[in-house]
Short mmCIF file of C-alpha atoms and ligand atoms in Angstrom, two decimals:
data_model
loop_
_atom_site.label_atom_id
_atom_site.label_comp_id
_atom_site.label_asym_id
_atom_site.label_seq_id
_atom_site.Cartn_x
_atom_site.Cartn_y
_atom_site.Cartn_z
CA UNK Z 1 13.80 23.66 10.79
CA UNK Z 2 15.70 20.54 8.11
CA UNK Z 3 13.51 17.87 7.71
CA UNK Z 4 13.82 13.92 6.54
CA UNK Z 5 11.70 12.03 4.50
CA UNK Z 6 12.59 8.77 3.56
CA UNK Z 7 11.80 7.51 0.13
CA UNK Z 8 10.61 3.49 0.12
CA UNK Z 9 9.55 1.76 -2.29
CA UNK Z 10 9.41 -1.94 -3.42
CA UNK Z 11 12.50 -2.84 -6.97
CA UNK Z 12 11.81 -1.17 -9.83
CA UNK Z 13 8.80 1.22 -8.71
CA UNK Z 14 10.92 4.02 -9.47
CA UNK Z 15 12.20 5.22 -6.79
CA UNK Z 16 15.94 5.92 -8.53
CA UNK Z 17 14.80 7.94 -10.84
CA UNK Z 18 12.00 9.60 -8.47
CA UNK Z 19 15.71 9.91 -6.54
CA UNK Z 20 17.54 11.57 -8.78
CA UNK Z 21 14.19 14.00 -10.36
CA UNK Z 22 14.18 15.68 -6.65
CA UNK Z 23 17.69 15.96 -6.21
CA UNK Z 24 19.34 16.51 -9.83
CA UNK Z 25 23.13 16.52 -8.77
CA UNK Z 26 22.37 17.10 -4.98
CA UNK Z 27 23.59 13.65 -3.81
CA UNK Z 28 25.81 11.59 -1.72
CA UNK Z 29 26.21 7.99 -2.08
CA UNK Z 30 27.73 5.87 0.94
CA UNK Z 31 26.92 2.69 2.72
CA UNK Z 32 24.78 1.78 5.42
CA UNK Z 33 26.28 1.32 8.69
CA UNK Z 34 28.07 -2.31 8.97
CA UNK Z 35 27.03 -3.49 5.81
CA UNK Z 36 27.68 -3.34 1.83
CA UNK Z 37 23.77 -1.97 0.77
CA UNK Z 38 24.13 1.43 -0.82
CA UNK Z 39 22.88 4.36 0.86
CA UNK Z 40 22.37 7.73 -1.35
CA UNK Z 41 21.18 10.95 0.19
CA UNK Z 42 20.92 14.40 -1.94
CA UNK Z 43 19.22 17.66 -0.23
CA UNK Z 44 16.01 18.44 -2.37
CA UNK Z 45 16.66 20.41 -5.32
CA UNK Z 46 15.60 24.32 -3.67
CA UNK Z 47 15.06 23.22 -0.79
CA UNK Z 48 18.64 23.18 1.13
CA UNK Z 49 17.16 22.41 4.52
CA UNK Z 50 14.71 18.76 3.27
CA UNK Z 51 17.55 15.62 3.03
CA UNK Z 52 15.73 12.33 0.85
CA UNK Z 53 17.26 9.47 2.06
CA UNK Z 54 16.74 7.00 -0.13
CA UNK Z 55 16.18 3.47 1.36
CA UNK Z 56 16.83 0.19 -0.42
CA UNK Z 57 14.27 -1.08 -2.65
CA UNK Z 58 11.86 -3.52 -0.54
CA UNK Z 59 9.06 -5.47 -0.73
CA UNK Z 60 8.93 -6.04 2.98
CA UNK Z 61 10.04 -5.01 6.36
CA UNK Z 62 10.26 -9.02 7.72
CA UNK Z 63 13.72 -9.77 8.91
CA UNK Z 64 15.00 -11.78 5.72
CA UNK Z 65 17.06 -9.62 3.93
CA UNK Z 66 19.63 -7.40 4.00
CA UNK Z 67 17.99 -4.85 2.24
CA UNK Z 68 15.31 -4.89 5.02
CA UNK Z 69 16.54 -4.76 7.69
CA UNK Z 70 18.29 -1.87 6.72
CA UNK Z 71 15.73 -0.17 5.73
CA UNK Z 72 13.67 -0.62 8.70
CA UNK Z 73 16.10 0.22 11.06
CA UNK Z 74 16.74 2.88 10.36
CA UNK Z 75 13.04 3.97 10.09
CA UNK Z 76 12.63 2.22 13.58
CA UNK Z 77 15.42 4.49 14.76
CA UNK Z 78 16.34 7.53 12.31
CA UNK Z 79 12.71 8.31 12.79
CA UNK Z 80 12.32 10.19 9.19
CA UNK Z 81 9.69 13.09 9.68
CA UNK Z 82 8.28 11.37 6.65
CA UNK Z 83 7.79 8.38 4.50
CA UNK Z 84 7.40 8.83 0.58
CA UNK Z 85 6.13 5.50 -0.55
CA UNK Z 86 6.83 5.08 -4.33
CA UNK Z 87 4.56 2.36 -5.90
CA UNK Z 88 4.36 0.94 -9.26
CA UNK Z 89 0.87 1.76 -10.06
CA UNK Z 90 1.20 -0.78 -13.16
CA UNK Z 91 1.53 -3.44 -9.89
CA UNK Z 92 0.07 -1.88 -6.86
CA UNK Z 93 -1.74 -4.89 -5.82
CA UNK Z 94 2.54 -6.71 -4.89
CA UNK Z 95 3.44 -2.95 -4.17
CA UNK Z 96 0.97 -2.33 -1.53
CA UNK Z 97 2.18 -5.08 0.80
CA UNK Z 98 4.66 -2.92 1.77
CA UNK Z 99 2.77 0.63 2.28
CA UNK Z 100 0.32 -1.66 4.80
CA UNK Z 101 3.60 -1.81 7.08
CA UNK Z 102 5.43 1.34 6.24
CA UNK Z 103 2.18 2.71 7.56
CA UNK Z 104 2.35 0.92 10.52
CA UNK Z 105 5.42 2.75 11.55
CA UNK Z 106 3.76 5.51 13.35
CA UNK Z 107 5.53 8.48 10.94
CA UNK Z 108 4.23 10.32 8.49
CA UNK Z 109 3.23 8.60 4.97
CA UNK Z 110 2.37 10.36 1.14
CA UNK Z 111 2.11 7.80 -1.31
CA UNK Z 112 3.66 8.51 -4.61
CA UNK Z 113 1.91 6.40 -7.35
CA UNK Z 114 4.30 5.84 -10.16
CA UNK Z 115 3.74 5.09 -13.66
CA UNK Z 116 0.58 6.72 -14.46
CA UNK Z 117 1.65 7.66 -18.36
CA UNK Z 118 1.64 4.50 -18.79
CA UNK Z 119 -1.72 3.48 -16.51
CA UNK Z 120 -3.10 6.53 -19.28
CA UNK Z 121 -2.17 4.00 -21.99
CA UNK Z 122 -3.43 0.73 -20.92
CA UNK Z 123 -6.67 2.58 -20.05
CA UNK Z 124 -6.27 1.02 -16.38
CA UNK Z 125 -7.69 3.09 -13.66
CA UNK Z 126 -7.21 4.54 -9.74
CA UNK Z 127 -9.09 5.98 -8.07
CA UNK Z 128 -7.09 8.40 -5.96
CA UNK Z 129 -9.68 9.63 -3.64
CA UNK Z 130 -11.04 6.64 -2.63
CA UNK Z 131 -7.65 5.01 -2.31
CA UNK Z 132 -6.22 8.08 -0.33
CA UNK Z 133 -9.45 6.75 2.38
CA UNK Z 134 -8.89 2.92 2.35
CA UNK Z 135 -5.36 3.67 3.14
CA UNK Z 136 -5.40 7.26 5.42
CA UNK Z 137 -2.69 8.88 3.95
CA UNK Z 138 -2.32 11.15 1.45
CA UNK Z 139 -1.97 10.00 -2.16
CA UNK Z 140 -0.39 12.00 -5.61
CA UNK Z 141 -0.28 10.63 -8.58
CA UNK Z 142 3.26 10.61 -10.02
CA UNK Z 143 5.36 9.81 -13.72
CA UNK Z 144 9.17 10.21 -11.84
CA UNK Z 145 9.65 9.32 -15.63
CA UNK Z 146 8.76 12.23 -17.16
CA UNK Z 147 8.73 15.16 -14.06
CA UNK Z 148 4.46 15.02 -13.69
CA UNK Z 149 3.38 15.56 -10.31
CA UNK Z 150 6.40 15.25 -8.59
CA UNK Z 151 6.72 18.97 -7.28
CA UNK Z 152 3.18 18.15 -5.62
CA UNK Z 153 4.85 14.70 -4.19
CA UNK Z 154 7.72 16.90 -2.87
CA UNK Z 155 5.51 19.62 -2.00
CA UNK Z 156 2.85 17.47 -0.06
CA UNK Z 157 6.12 15.54 1.73
CA UNK Z 158 7.54 18.54 3.28
CA UNK Z 159 4.17 19.65 4.21
CA UNK Z 160 3.69 16.54 5.92
CA UNK Z 161 6.53 15.97 7.78
CA UNK Z 162 6.42 19.88 8.94
CA UNK Z 163 3.34 18.62 9.87
CA UNK Z 164 4.70 15.65 12.10
CA UNK Z 165 1.33 13.98 12.85
CA UNK Z 166 1.47 10.45 11.53
CA UNK Z 167 -2.24 9.23 10.32
CA UNK Z 168 -3.58 6.42 12.21
CA UNK Z 169 -3.66 2.87 10.37
CA UNK Z 170 -7.25 3.34 8.92
CA UNK Z 171 -7.26 -0.55 8.70
CA UNK Z 172 -8.24 -3.15 11.41
CA UNK Z 173 -7.43 -6.40 10.79
CA UNK Z 174 -9.60 -9.78 12.20
CA UNK Z 175 -10.87 -8.84 15.31
CA UNK Z 176 -9.25 -11.45 16.83
CA UNK Z 177 -6.02 -10.62 14.72
CA UNK Z 178 -6.54 -6.77 16.81
CA UNK Z 179 -8.26 -8.17 20.14
CA UNK Z 180 -3.72 -10.22 20.13
CA UNK Z 181 -2.12 -7.22 19.38
CA UNK Z 182 -3.55 -4.83 21.88
CA UNK Z 183 -3.13 -7.52 24.17
CA UNK Z 184 0.57 -7.55 23.79
CA UNK Z 185 0.81 -2.97 23.36
CA UNK Z 186 -0.27 -2.94 26.17
CA UNK Z 187 2.62 -5.47 27.14
CA UNK Z 188 5.02 -3.57 25.95
CA UNK Z 189 6.88 -0.71 28.83
CA UNK Z 190 7.86 2.77 27.76
CA UNK Z 191 10.67 1.65 25.76
CA UNK Z 192 8.46 0.96 22.85
CA UNK Z 193 7.36 5.04 21.57
CA UNK Z 194 3.54 4.90 21.32
CA UNK Z 195 3.04 5.23 17.52
CA UNK Z 196 5.35 2.50 17.20
CA UNK Z 197 3.14 0.20 19.40
CA UNK Z 198 1.39 -1.11 16.36
CA UNK Z 199 4.69 -2.02 15.14
CA UNK Z 200 6.59 -3.75 17.67
CA UNK Z 201 2.98 -5.49 18.34
CA UNK Z 202 2.83 -6.96 14.67
CA UNK Z 203 6.48 -8.16 14.91
CA UNK Z 204 6.61 -9.69 18.54
CA UNK Z 205 3.35 -11.71 17.64
CA UNK Z 206 4.86 -12.34 14.28
CA UNK Z 207 8.18 -14.33 16.26
CA UNK Z 208 10.76 -11.73 14.58
CA UNK Z 209 13.98 -12.45 16.73
CA UNK Z 210 15.95 -9.43 15.07
CA UNK Z 211 13.12 -7.31 16.83
CA UNK Z 212 13.27 -9.20 19.84
CA UNK Z 213 17.17 -8.64 20.55
CA UNK Z 214 16.84 -4.70 19.92
CA UNK Z 215 14.24 -4.81 22.83
CA UNK Z 216 15.79 -4.34 26.27
CA UNK Z 217 12.88 -6.20 27.73
CA UNK Z 218 10.94 -7.40 25.07
CA UNK Z 219 7.58 -9.04 27.03
CA UNK Z 220 6.54 -12.61 26.64
CA UNK Z 221 4.05 -12.63 23.97
CA UNK Z 222 3.19 -16.77 23.93
CA UNK Z 223 0.11 -16.58 25.55
CA UNK Z 224 -1.37 -14.68 22.07
CA UNK Z 225 0.43 -16.24 20.26
CA UNK Z 226 -0.74 -19.04 20.80
CA UNK Z 227 -4.38 -18.47 21.27
CA UNK Z 228 -4.02 -16.71 17.63
CA UNK Z 229 -2.45 -20.36 16.35
CA UNK Z 230 -5.06 -22.17 17.93
CA UNK Z 231 -7.93 -20.45 16.00
CA UNK Z 232 -7.04 -19.90 12.81
CA UNK Z 233 -5.05 -23.33 12.79
CA UNK Z 234 -2.15 -21.83 11.03
CA UNK Z 235 1.28 -19.79 12.36
CA UNK Z 236 1.10 -15.93 13.04
CA UNK Z 237 3.73 -14.87 10.12
CA UNK Z 238 1.13 -16.61 8.04
CA UNK Z 239 -1.85 -15.16 9.89
CA UNK Z 240 -0.52 -11.61 9.48
CA UNK Z 241 0.94 -11.95 5.80
CA UNK Z 242 -3.41 -13.20 5.25
CA UNK Z 243 -4.92 -10.45 6.72
CA UNK Z 244 -2.74 -8.02 4.55
CA UNK Z 245 -3.95 -9.78 1.40
CA UNK Z 246 -7.33 -9.46 2.88
CA UNK Z 247 -7.32 -5.86 3.03
CA UNK Z 248 -5.08 -5.32 0.12
CA UNK Z 249 -7.81 -7.23 -2.49
CA UNK Z 250 -10.91 -4.91 -1.01
CA UNK Z 251 -8.45 -1.79 -2.08
CA UNK Z 252 -7.78 -3.24 -5.75
CA UNK Z 253 -11.88 -4.15 -5.62
CA UNK Z 254 -13.01 -0.45 -4.16
CA UNK Z 255 -9.84 1.95 -6.05
CA UNK Z 256 -9.51 -0.49 -9.27
CA UNK Z 257 -10.44 -0.37 -12.62
CA UNK Z 258 -9.25 -2.69 -15.86
CA UNK Z 259 -10.03 -1.34 -18.92
CA UNK Z 260 -12.08 -2.95 -20.75
CA UNK Z 261 -10.10 -4.12 -23.77
CA UNK Z 262 -7.86 -5.54 -21.06
CA UNK Z 263 -11.00 -7.09 -19.31
CA UNK Z 264 -12.41 -8.89 -22.82
CA UNK Z 265 -8.91 -9.65 -23.96
CA UNK Z 266 -7.63 -11.92 -20.45
CA UNK Z 267 -10.96 -13.28 -20.72
C1 BGO G 301 13.94 1.23 -16.89
N1 BGO G 301 6.78 6.32 -16.49
C2 BGO G 301 7.73 5.13 -17.17
N2 BGO G 301 7.81 4.11 -18.38
N3 BGO G 301 8.83 4.33 -16.61
C3 BGO G 301 9.15 4.77 -15.34
C4 BGO G 301 8.78 5.66 -15.27
C5 BGO G 301 7.10 6.41 -15.26
O1 BGO G 301 7.16 7.07 -13.98
N4 BGO G 301 9.59 5.95 -13.62
C6 BGO G 301 10.54 5.07 -13.62
N5 BGO G 301 10.67 3.75 -14.95
P1 BGO G 301 14.15 2.47 -11.46
P2 BGO G 301 14.25 1.58 -8.96
C7 BGO G 301 14.24 0.30 -18.52
O2 BGO G 301 15.19 1.59 -16.48
O3 BGO G 301 14.30 4.27 -11.29
C8 BGO G 301 11.53 3.15 -15.96
O4 BGO G 301 14.53 0.20 -8.72
C9 BGO G 301 15.40 0.38 -19.07
N6 BGO G 301 16.93 0.15 -18.47
O5 BGO G 301 13.24 4.19 -16.49
O6 BGO G 301 15.24 2.00 -11.71
C10 BGO G 301 12.79 3.17 -15.36
O7 BGO G 301 14.90 2.18 -8.47
C11 BGO G 301 14.94 -0.46 -20.03
O8 BGO G 301 13.37 1.53 -16.61
O9 BGO G 301 13.41 1.56 -10.14
C12 BGO G 301 13.44 1.56 -15.24
O10 BGO G 301 12.99 0.63 -7.91
C13 BGO G 301 13.65 0.04 -20.81
O11 BGO G 301 11.39 1.59 -14.69
C14 BGO G 301 12.66 1.31 -14.83
C15 BGO G 301 12.68 0.03 -20.03
O12 BGO G 301 13.04 2.73 -12.53
C16 BGO G 301 12.97 1.73 -13.11
C17 BGO G 301 13.57 0.09 -19.34
C18 BGO G 301 17.71 -0.15 -19.39
#
């Protein structure tokens, strides 16, 4: 059975290094349909039936850059069997912003925390087991540059893809936001598969026009938007961004420790 794995991550997270290490010379380069954004695909070394698609480097699944739109359209419409989310371990706070969104797509996600060789030098620690629990997905430490852990990451991604079981996001936003999401989810018809409902509901609450246009029958969610904006005295896009950062801060607090050396020099 052939398997599709999407490689997703921020620019400079080491995505190209990992893609090259996983696929070797087994690559095809083209453009994403209709745009001049480079599309790279390759076969996983030693696994002809596993195709890895290198998504453009992005910070978010918002509709503001061509790269973000290309990446999310691929994820929504092509539905890869798994997402291998590479994050730069030296910059984890910023990188997790995308990760929290990838987890909402209803596609199985495995996270590879990269640059572990750098972390070993600085003494900063990421507690992988805690991170895995907080995120509700498997996490593997890698150094794409040195090749450490990449085989394990690939094997886990393939196993996850074969299982076809997406994790359910374990985190909940503030109660009012969750209640608005549930209300919008209930308005989404058969057009949106169950596992994608959370992603679509959040995008509609964020007033994402591209998603509205892509839907055959986008529900009217003005009531949910108005209620939230009144409650939080802010626009819904900022409300949801804030909620993500609250979640990310709690992850950093629980899962990351800075080296003593650094603490002393920065205080
Ligand atoms: C340069 N460890 C270390 N130490 N570095 C890594 C690792 C790792 O595990 N993985 C990647 N890098 P990309 P995107 C560079 O190019 O794969 C490095 O954007 C340099 N170049 O080597 O390109 C990688 O595809 C000059 O670094 O990322 C690259 O996601 C001086 O991270 C950079 C120093 O990796 C980005 C680094 C001329």
